[in-house]
mmCIF file of C-alpha atoms in Angstrom:
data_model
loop_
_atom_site.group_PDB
_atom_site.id
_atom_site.type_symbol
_atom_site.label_atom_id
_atom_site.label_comp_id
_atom_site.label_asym_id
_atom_site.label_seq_id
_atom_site.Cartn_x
_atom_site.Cartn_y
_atom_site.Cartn_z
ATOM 1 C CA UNK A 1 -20.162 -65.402 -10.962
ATOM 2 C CA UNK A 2 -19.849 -64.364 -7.365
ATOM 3 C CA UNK A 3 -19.924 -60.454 -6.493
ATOM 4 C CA UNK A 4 -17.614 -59.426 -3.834
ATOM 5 C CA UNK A 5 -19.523 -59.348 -0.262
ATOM 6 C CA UNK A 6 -18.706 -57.928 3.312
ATOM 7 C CA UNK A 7 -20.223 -57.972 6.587
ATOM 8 C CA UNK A 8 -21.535 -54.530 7.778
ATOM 9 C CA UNK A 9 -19.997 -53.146 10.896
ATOM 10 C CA UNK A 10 -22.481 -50.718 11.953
ATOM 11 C CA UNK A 11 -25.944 -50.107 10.563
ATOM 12 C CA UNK A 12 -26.779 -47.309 8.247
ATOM 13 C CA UNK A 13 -28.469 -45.219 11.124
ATOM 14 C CA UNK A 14 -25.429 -45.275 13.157
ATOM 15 C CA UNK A 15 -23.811 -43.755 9.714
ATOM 16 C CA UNK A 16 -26.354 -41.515 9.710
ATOM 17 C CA UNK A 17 -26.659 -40.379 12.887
ATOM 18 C CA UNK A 18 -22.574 -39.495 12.910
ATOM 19 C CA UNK A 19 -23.015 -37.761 9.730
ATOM 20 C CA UNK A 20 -22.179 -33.787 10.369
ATOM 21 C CA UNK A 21 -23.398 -30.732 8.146
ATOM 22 C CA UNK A 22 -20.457 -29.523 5.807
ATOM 23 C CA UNK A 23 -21.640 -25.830 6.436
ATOM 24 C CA UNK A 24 -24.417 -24.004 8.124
ATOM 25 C CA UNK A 25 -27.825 -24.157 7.286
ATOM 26 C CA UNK A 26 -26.950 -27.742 5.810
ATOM 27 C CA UNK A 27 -26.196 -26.683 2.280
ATOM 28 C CA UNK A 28 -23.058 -26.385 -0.234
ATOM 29 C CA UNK A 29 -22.619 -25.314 -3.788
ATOM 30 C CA UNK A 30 -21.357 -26.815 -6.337
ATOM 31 C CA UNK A 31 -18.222 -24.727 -6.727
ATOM 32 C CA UNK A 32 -17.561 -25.291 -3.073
ATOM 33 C CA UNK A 33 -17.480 -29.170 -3.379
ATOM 34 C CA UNK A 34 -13.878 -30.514 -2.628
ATOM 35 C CA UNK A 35 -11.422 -31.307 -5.773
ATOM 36 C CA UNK A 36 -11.775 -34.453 -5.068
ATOM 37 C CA UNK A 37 -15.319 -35.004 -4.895
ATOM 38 C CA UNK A 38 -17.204 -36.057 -7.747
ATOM 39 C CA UNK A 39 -21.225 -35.641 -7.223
ATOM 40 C CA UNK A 40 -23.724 -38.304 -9.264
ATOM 41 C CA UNK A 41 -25.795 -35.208 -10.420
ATOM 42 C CA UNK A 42 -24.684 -32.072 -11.130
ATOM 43 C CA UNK A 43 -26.838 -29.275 -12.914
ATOM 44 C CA UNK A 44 -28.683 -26.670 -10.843
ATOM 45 C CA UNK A 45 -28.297 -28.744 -7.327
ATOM 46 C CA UNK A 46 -26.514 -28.077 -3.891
ATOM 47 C CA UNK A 47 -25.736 -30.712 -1.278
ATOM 48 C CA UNK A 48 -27.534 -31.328 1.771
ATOM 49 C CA UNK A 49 -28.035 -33.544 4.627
ATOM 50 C CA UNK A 50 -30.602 -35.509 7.192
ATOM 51 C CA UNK A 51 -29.943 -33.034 9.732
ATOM 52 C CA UNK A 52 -30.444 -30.299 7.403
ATOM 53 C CA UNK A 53 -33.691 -31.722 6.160
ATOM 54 C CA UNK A 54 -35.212 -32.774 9.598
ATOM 55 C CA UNK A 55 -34.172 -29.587 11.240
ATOM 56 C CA UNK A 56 -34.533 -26.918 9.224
ATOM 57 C CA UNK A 57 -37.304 -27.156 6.630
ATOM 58 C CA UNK A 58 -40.519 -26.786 6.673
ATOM 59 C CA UNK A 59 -42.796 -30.078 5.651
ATOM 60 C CA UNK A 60 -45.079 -28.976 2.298
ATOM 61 C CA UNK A 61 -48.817 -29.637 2.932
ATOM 62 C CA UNK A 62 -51.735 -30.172 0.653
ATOM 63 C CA UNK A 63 -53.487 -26.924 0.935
ATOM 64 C CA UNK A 64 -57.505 -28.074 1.005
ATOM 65 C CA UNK A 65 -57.423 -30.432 3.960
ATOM 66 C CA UNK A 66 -53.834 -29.403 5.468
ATOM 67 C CA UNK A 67 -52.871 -33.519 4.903
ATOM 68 C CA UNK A 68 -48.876 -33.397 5.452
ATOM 69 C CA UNK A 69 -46.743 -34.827 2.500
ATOM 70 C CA UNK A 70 -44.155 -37.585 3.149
ATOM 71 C CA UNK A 71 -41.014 -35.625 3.945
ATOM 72 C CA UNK A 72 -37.672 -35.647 1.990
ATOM 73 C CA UNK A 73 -35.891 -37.257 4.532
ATOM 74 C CA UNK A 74 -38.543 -39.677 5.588
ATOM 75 C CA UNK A 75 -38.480 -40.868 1.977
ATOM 76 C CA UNK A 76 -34.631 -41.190 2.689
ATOM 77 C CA UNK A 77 -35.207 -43.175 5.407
ATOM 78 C CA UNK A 78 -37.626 -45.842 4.510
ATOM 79 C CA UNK A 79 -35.758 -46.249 1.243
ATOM 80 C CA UNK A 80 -32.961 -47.089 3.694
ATOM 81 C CA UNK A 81 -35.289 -49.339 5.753
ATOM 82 C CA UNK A 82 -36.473 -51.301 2.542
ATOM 83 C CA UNK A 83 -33.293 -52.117 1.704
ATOM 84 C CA UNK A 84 -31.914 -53.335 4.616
ATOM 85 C CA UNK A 85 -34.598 -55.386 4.739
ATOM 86 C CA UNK A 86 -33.958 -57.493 1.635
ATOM 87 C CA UNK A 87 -30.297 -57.373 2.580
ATOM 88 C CA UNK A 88 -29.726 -57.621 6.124
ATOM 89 C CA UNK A 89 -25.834 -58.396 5.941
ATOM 90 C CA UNK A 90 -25.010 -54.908 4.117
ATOM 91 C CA UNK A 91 -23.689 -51.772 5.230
ATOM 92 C CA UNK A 92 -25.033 -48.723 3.660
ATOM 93 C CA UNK A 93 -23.382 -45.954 3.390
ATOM 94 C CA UNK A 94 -24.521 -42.515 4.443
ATOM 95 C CA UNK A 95 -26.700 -40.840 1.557
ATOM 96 C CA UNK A 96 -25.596 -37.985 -0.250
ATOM 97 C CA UNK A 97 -28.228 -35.717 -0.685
ATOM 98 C CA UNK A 98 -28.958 -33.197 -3.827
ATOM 99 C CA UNK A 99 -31.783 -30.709 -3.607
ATOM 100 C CA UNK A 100 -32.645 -27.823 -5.860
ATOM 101 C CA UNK A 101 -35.771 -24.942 -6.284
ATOM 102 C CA UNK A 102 -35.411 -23.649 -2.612
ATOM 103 C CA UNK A 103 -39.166 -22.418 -1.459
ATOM 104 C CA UNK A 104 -38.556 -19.552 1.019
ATOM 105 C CA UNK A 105 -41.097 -18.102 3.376
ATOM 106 C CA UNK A 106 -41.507 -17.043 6.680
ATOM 107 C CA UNK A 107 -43.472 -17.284 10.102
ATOM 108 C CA UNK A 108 -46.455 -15.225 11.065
ATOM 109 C CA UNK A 109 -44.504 -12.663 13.491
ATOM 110 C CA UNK A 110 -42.553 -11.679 10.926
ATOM 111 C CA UNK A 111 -45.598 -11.349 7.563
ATOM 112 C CA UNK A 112 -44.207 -7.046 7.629
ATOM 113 C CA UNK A 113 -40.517 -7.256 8.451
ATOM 114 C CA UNK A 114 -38.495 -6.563 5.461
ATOM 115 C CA UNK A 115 -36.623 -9.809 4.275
ATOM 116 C CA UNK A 116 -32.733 -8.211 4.792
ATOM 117 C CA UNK A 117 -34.552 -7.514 8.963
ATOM 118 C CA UNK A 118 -35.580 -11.083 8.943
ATOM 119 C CA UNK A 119 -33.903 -13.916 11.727
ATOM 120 C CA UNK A 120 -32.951 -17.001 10.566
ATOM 121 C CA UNK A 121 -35.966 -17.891 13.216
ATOM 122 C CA UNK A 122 -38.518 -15.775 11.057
ATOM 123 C CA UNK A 123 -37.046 -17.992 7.898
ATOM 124 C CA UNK A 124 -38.607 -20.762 6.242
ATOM 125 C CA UNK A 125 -37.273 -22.727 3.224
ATOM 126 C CA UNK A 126 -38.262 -26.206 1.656
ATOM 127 C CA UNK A 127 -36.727 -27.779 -1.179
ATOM 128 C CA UNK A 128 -38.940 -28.894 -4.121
ATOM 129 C CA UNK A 129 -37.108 -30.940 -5.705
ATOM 130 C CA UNK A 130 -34.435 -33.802 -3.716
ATOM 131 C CA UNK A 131 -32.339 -36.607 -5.384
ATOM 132 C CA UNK A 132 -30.180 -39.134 -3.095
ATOM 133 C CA UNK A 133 -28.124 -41.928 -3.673
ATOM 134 C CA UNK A 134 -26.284 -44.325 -0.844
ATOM 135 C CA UNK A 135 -23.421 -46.945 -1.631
ATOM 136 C CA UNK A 136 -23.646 -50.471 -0.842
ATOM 137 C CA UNK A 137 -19.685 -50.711 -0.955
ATOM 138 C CA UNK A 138 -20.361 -54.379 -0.154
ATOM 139 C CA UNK A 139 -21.356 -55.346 -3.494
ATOM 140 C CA UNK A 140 -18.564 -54.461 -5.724
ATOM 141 C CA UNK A 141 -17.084 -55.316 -9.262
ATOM 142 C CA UNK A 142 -14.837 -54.043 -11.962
ATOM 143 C CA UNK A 143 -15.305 -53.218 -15.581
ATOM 144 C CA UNK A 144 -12.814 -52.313 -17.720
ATOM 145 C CA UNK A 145 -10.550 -51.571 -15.381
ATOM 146 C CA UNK A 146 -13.253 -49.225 -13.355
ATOM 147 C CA UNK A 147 -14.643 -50.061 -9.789
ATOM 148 C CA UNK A 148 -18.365 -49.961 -9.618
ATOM 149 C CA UNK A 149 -20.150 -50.608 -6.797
ATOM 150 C CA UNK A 150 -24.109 -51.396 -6.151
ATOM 151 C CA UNK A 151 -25.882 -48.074 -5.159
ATOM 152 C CA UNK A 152 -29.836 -47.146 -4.137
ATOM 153 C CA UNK A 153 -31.361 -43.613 -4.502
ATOM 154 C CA UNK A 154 -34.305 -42.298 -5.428
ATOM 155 C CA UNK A 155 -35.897 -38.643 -6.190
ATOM 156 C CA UNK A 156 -38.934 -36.539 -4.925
ATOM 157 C CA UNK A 157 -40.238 -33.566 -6.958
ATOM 158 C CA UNK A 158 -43.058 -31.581 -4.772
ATOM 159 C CA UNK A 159 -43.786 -29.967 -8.563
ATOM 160 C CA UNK A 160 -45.609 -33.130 -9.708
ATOM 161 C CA UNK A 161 -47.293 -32.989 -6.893
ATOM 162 C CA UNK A 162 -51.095 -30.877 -6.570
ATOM 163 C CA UNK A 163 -50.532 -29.747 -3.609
ATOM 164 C CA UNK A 164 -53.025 -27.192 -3.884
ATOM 165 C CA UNK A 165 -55.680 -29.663 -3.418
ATOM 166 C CA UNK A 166 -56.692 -32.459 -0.869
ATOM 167 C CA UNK A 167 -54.527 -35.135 -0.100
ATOM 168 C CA UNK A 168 -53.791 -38.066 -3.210
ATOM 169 C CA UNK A 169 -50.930 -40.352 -3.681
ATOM 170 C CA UNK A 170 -48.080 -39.213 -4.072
ATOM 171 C CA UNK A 171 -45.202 -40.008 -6.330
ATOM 172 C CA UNK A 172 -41.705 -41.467 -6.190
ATOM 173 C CA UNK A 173 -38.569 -41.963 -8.267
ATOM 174 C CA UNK A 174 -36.955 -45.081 -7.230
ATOM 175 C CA UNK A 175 -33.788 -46.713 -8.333
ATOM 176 C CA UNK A 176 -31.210 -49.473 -7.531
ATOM 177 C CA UNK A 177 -28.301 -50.095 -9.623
ATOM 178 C CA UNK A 178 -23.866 -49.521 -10.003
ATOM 179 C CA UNK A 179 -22.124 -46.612 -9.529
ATOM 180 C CA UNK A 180 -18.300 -45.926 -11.231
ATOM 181 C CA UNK A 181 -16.423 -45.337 -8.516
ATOM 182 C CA UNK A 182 -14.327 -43.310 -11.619
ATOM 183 C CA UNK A 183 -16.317 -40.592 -12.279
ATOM 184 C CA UNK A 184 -19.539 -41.513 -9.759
ATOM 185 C CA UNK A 185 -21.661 -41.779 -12.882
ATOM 186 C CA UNK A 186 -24.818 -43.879 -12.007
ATOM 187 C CA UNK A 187 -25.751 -46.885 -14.363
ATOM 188 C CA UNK A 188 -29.470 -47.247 -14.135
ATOM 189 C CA UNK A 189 -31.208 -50.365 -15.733
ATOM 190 C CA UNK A 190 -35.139 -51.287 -16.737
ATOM 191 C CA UNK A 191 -34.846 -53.509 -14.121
ATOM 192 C CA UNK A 192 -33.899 -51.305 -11.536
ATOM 193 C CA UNK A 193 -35.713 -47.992 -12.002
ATOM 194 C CA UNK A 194 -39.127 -47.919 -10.713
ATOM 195 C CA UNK A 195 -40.350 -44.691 -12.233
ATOM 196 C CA UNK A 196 -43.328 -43.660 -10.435
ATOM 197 C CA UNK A 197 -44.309 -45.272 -7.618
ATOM 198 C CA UNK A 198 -47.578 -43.892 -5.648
ATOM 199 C CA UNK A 199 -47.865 -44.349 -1.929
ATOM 200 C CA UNK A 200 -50.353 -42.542 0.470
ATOM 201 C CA UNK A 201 -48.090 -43.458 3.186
ATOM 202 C CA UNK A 202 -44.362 -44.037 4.206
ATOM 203 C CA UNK A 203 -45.418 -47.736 5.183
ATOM 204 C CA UNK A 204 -46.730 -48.276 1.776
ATOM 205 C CA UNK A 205 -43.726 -46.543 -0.148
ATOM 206 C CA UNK A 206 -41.138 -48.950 2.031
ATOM 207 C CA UNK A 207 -43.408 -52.098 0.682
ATOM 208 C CA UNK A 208 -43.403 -50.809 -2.813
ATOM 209 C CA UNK A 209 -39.788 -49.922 -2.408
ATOM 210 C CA UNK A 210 -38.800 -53.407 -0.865
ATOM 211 C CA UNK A 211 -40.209 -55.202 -3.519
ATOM 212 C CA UNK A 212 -38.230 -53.365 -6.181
ATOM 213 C CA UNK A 213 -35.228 -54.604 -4.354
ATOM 214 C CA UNK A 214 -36.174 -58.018 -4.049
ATOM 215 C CA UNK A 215 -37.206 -58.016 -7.607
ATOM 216 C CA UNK A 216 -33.654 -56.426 -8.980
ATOM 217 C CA UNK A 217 -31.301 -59.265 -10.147
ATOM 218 C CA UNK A 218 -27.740 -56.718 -9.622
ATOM 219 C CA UNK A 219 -25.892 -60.137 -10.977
ATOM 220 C CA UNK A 220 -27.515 -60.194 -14.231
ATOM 221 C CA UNK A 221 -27.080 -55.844 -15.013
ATOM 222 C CA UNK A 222 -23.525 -56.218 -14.044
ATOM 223 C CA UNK A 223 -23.108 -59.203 -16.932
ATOM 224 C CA UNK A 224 -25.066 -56.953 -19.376
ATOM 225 C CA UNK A 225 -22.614 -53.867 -18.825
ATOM 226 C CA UNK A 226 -19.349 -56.249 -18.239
ATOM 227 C CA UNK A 227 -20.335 -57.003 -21.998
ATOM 228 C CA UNK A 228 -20.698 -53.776 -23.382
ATOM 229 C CA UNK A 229 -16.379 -53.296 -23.085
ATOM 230 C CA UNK A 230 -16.629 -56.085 -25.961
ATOM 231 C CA UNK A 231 -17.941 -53.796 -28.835
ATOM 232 C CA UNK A 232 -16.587 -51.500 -30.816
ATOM 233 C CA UNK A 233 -17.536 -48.469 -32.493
ATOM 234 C CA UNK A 234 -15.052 -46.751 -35.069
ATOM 235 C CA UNK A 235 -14.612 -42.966 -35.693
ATOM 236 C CA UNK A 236 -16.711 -43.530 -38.896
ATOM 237 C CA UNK A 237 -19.488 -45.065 -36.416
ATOM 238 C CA UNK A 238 -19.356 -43.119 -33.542
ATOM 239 C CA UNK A 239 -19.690 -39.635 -36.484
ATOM 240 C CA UNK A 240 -22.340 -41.470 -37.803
ATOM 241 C CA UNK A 241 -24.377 -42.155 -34.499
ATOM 242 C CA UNK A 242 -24.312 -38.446 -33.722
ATOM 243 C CA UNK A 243 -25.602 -37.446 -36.812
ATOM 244 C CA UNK A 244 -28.460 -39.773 -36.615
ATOM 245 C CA UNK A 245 -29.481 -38.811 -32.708
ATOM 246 C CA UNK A 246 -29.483 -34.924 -33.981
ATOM 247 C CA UNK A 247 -31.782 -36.179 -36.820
ATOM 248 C CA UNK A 248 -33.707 -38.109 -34.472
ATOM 249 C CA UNK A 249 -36.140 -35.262 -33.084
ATOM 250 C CA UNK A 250 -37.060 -34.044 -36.237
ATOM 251 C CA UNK A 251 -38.210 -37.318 -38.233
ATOM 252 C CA UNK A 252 -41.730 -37.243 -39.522
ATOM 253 C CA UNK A 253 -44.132 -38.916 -36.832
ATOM 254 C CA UNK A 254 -44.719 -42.360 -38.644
ATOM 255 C CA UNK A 255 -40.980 -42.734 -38.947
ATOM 256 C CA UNK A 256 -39.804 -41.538 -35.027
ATOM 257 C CA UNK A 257 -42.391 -43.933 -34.064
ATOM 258 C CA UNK A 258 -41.035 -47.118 -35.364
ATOM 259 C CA UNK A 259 -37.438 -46.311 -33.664
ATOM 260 C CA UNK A 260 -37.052 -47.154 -29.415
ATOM 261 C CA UNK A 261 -37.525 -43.683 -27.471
ATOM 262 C CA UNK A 262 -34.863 -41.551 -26.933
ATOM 263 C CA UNK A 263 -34.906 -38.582 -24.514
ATOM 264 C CA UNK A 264 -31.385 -37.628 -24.239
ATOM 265 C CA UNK A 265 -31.310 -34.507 -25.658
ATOM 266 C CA UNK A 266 -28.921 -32.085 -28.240
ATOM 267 C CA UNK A 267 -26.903 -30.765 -25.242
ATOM 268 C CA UNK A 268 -26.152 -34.462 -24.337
ATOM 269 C CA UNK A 269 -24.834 -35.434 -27.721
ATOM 270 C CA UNK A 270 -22.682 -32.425 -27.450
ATOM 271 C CA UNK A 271 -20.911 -32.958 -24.493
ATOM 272 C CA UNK A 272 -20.639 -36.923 -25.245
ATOM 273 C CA UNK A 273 -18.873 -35.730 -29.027
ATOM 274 C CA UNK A 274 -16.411 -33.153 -27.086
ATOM 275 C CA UNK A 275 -16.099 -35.982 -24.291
ATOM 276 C CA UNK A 276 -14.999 -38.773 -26.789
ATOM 277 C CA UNK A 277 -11.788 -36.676 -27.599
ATOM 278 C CA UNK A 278 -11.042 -34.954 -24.374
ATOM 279 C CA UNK A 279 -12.064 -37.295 -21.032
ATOM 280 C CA UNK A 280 -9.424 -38.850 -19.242
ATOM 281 C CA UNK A 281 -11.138 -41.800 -18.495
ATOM 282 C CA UNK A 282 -13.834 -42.654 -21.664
ATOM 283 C CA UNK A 283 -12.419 -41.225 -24.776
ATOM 284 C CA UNK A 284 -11.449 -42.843 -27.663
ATOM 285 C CA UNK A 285 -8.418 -45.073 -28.166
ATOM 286 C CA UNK A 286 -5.741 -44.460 -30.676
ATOM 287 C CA UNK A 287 -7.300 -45.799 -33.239
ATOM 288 C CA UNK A 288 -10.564 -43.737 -32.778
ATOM 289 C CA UNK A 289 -12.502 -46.426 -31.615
ATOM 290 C CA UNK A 290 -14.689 -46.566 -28.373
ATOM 291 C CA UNK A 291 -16.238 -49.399 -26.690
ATOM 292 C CA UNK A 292 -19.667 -49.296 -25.633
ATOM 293 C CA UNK A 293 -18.825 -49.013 -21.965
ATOM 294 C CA UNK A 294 -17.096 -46.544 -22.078
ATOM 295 C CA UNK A 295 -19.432 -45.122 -24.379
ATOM 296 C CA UNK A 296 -22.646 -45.160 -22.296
ATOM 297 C CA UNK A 297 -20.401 -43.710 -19.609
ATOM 298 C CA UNK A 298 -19.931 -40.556 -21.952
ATOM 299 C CA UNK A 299 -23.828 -40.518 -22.151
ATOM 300 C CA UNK A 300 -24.560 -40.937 -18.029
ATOM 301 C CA UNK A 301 -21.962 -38.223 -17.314
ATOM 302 C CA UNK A 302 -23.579 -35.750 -19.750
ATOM 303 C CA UNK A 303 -26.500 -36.482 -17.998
ATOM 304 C CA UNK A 304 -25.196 -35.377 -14.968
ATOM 305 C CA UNK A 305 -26.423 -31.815 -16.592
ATOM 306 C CA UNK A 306 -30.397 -32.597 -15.856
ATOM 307 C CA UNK A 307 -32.807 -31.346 -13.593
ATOM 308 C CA UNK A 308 -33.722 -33.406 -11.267
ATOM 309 C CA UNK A 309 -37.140 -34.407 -12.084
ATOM 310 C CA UNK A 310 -35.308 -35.939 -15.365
ATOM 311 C CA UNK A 311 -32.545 -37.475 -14.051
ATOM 312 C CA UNK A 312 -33.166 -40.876 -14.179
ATOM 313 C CA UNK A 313 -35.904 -41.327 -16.536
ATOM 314 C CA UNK A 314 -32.872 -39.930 -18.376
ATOM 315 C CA UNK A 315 -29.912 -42.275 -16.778
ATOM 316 C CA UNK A 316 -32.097 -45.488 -17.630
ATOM 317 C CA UNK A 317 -32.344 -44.385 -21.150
ATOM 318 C CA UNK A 318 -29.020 -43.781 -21.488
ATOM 319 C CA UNK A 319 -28.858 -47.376 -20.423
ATOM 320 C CA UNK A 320 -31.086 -49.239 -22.950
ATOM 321 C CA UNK A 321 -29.309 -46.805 -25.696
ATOM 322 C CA UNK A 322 -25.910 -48.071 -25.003
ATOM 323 C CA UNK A 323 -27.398 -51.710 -24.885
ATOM 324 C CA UNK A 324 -29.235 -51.490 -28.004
ATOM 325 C CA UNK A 325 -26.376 -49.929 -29.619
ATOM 326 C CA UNK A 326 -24.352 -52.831 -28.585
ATOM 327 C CA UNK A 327 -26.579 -55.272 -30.259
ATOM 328 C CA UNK A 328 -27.287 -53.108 -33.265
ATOM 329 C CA UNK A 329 -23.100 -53.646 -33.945
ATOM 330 C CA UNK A 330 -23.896 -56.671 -34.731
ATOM 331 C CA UNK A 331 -27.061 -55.942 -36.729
ATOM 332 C CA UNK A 332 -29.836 -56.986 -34.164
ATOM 333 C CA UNK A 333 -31.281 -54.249 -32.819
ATOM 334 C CA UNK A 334 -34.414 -51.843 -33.152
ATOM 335 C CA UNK A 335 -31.193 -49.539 -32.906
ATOM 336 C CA UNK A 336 -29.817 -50.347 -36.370
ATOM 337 C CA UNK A 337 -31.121 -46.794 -37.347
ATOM 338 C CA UNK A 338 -28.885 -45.348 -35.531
ATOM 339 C CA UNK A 339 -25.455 -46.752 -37.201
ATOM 340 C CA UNK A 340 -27.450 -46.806 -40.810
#
């Protein structure tokens, strides 16, 4: 099996460096996103962009020795770097950026001004928490009738980060995997999620993050999830696989630990169960059945809902749910639980 390939016709910091800011400072809400836009994370975010990050925030410092961190966007960029690296022949699309938990101060001159007096000079914001994702529309398939497309992000949260002390390692989010061009819903794999990677420099973050990509086999995710369209889960099924995740959090500690982990939460579950009667694209068919792609798409879009320190630990489990679900159809799964 042969993915789709094309040859780039610019590199991804031409993209970049063409890319202009939707609004001024750099930043749009969610309400304020076009009709037809679809974001890959939604919750408590607004967009941003390079320009936005390189221009006008401030960079976070470790307080004891006044070490800098590794910026937003220069994570960004040597994600970017790593990739092209293993892939030389791919265009990559301009990243869309997410950030969230604004940190707002301001510069000396202005410590007893009060903040409705203060310039946009006197202002200074950072972001603690970022997520990003680019498109590699090069690498493309279909399931089930939806486009996906191979896709590389990652996410920086300054909150797990002491930066009231002297310089450490720092830590990265990391993922490669498909996106449905349908709904944008990310599909995150084992495979292709490296969950915290630690790097006291950018050089050593773009070797760690180069050898994720080399490592990532996109052929063999993309045969995993063409399979998933294959099974079948009736109403009776489907009711039953609720009931058991709700249960789930509350078995006694001997018992929860013999079952795979599951950190999709209540609120999840509840938008999946309104979801498998009401979205256009993944509900059930007329018979009440659902397949499990269409399925595990239910469970990334409700995760669109996280925070973005959770995201993707969440989107990967999501991912090795739906696959052990599949298997457990069949009866060979630590996931038979679940449908018991």
């Amino acid at each position: 099996m042969e993915l789709q390939t094309v040859k780039p016709q610019e590199k991804y910091q031409e993209n970049i460096n063409s890319h202009t800011p939707d609004t001024i400072p750099g930043t749009r809400k969610d309400n304020e996103i076009p009709s037809n836009r679809t974001s890959f994370i939604k919750a408590n975010t607004v967009e941003a962009d390079l320009s936005h990050l390189r221009n006008d925030c401030i960079v976070p410092v470790f307080s004891k020795d006044n070490e800098q961190t590794i910026a937003h966007q220069e994570f960004i960029e040597v994600t970017l770097e790593a990739f092209q690296k293993v892939f030389p022949n791919q265009q990559i699309e301009c990243p869309e950026i997410r950030v969230s938990h604004q940190v707002k101060g301001r510069t000396p001159d202005a410590l007893h001004i009060p903040a409705k007096e203060l310039q946009n000079h006197q202002r200074t914001i950072y972001y603690e928490r970022m997520a990003f994702l680019s498109l590699i529309p090069g690498i493309t398939q279909t399931i089930d009738g939806n486009n996906i497309a191979l896709c590389i992000g990652g996410v920086r949260a300054y909150n797990q980060e002491n930066l009231y002390s002297k310089k450490s390692l720092e830590k990265f989010k990391f993922f490669i995997g498909f996106q449905n061009m349908v709904c944008c819903n990310l599909c995150i794999s084992s495979d292709g999620f490296a969950g915290e990677l630690k790097a006291a420099s950018y050089q050593e973050l773009e070797r760690m993050i180069e050898q994720s990509v080399a490592d990532y086999d996109y052929e063999e995710q993309y045969r995993e999830m063409k399979d998933f369209k294959d099974y079948f889960l009736t109403e009776k099924q489907f009711a039953q696989l609720l009931g058991k995740v709700r249960l789930y959090n509350y078995l006694p500690k001997k018992d929860k630990i013999a079952l795979p982990d599951l950190i999709l939460n209540e609120n999840h579950f509840s938008t999946v169960a309104q979801d498998y009667y009401k979205d256009e694209s993944f509900c059930r068919n007329d018979n009440g059945e659902i397949n499990i792609w269409k399925l595990y798409n239910l469970l990334t879009g409700a995760n669109k809902s996280s925070y973005i320190d959770t995201f993707l630990d969440r989107n990967e489990n999501a991912y090795d749910f739906a696959k052990g679900v599949s298997k457990a159809i069949n009866g060979d799964s630590a996931y038979d639980w679940f449908l018991s």
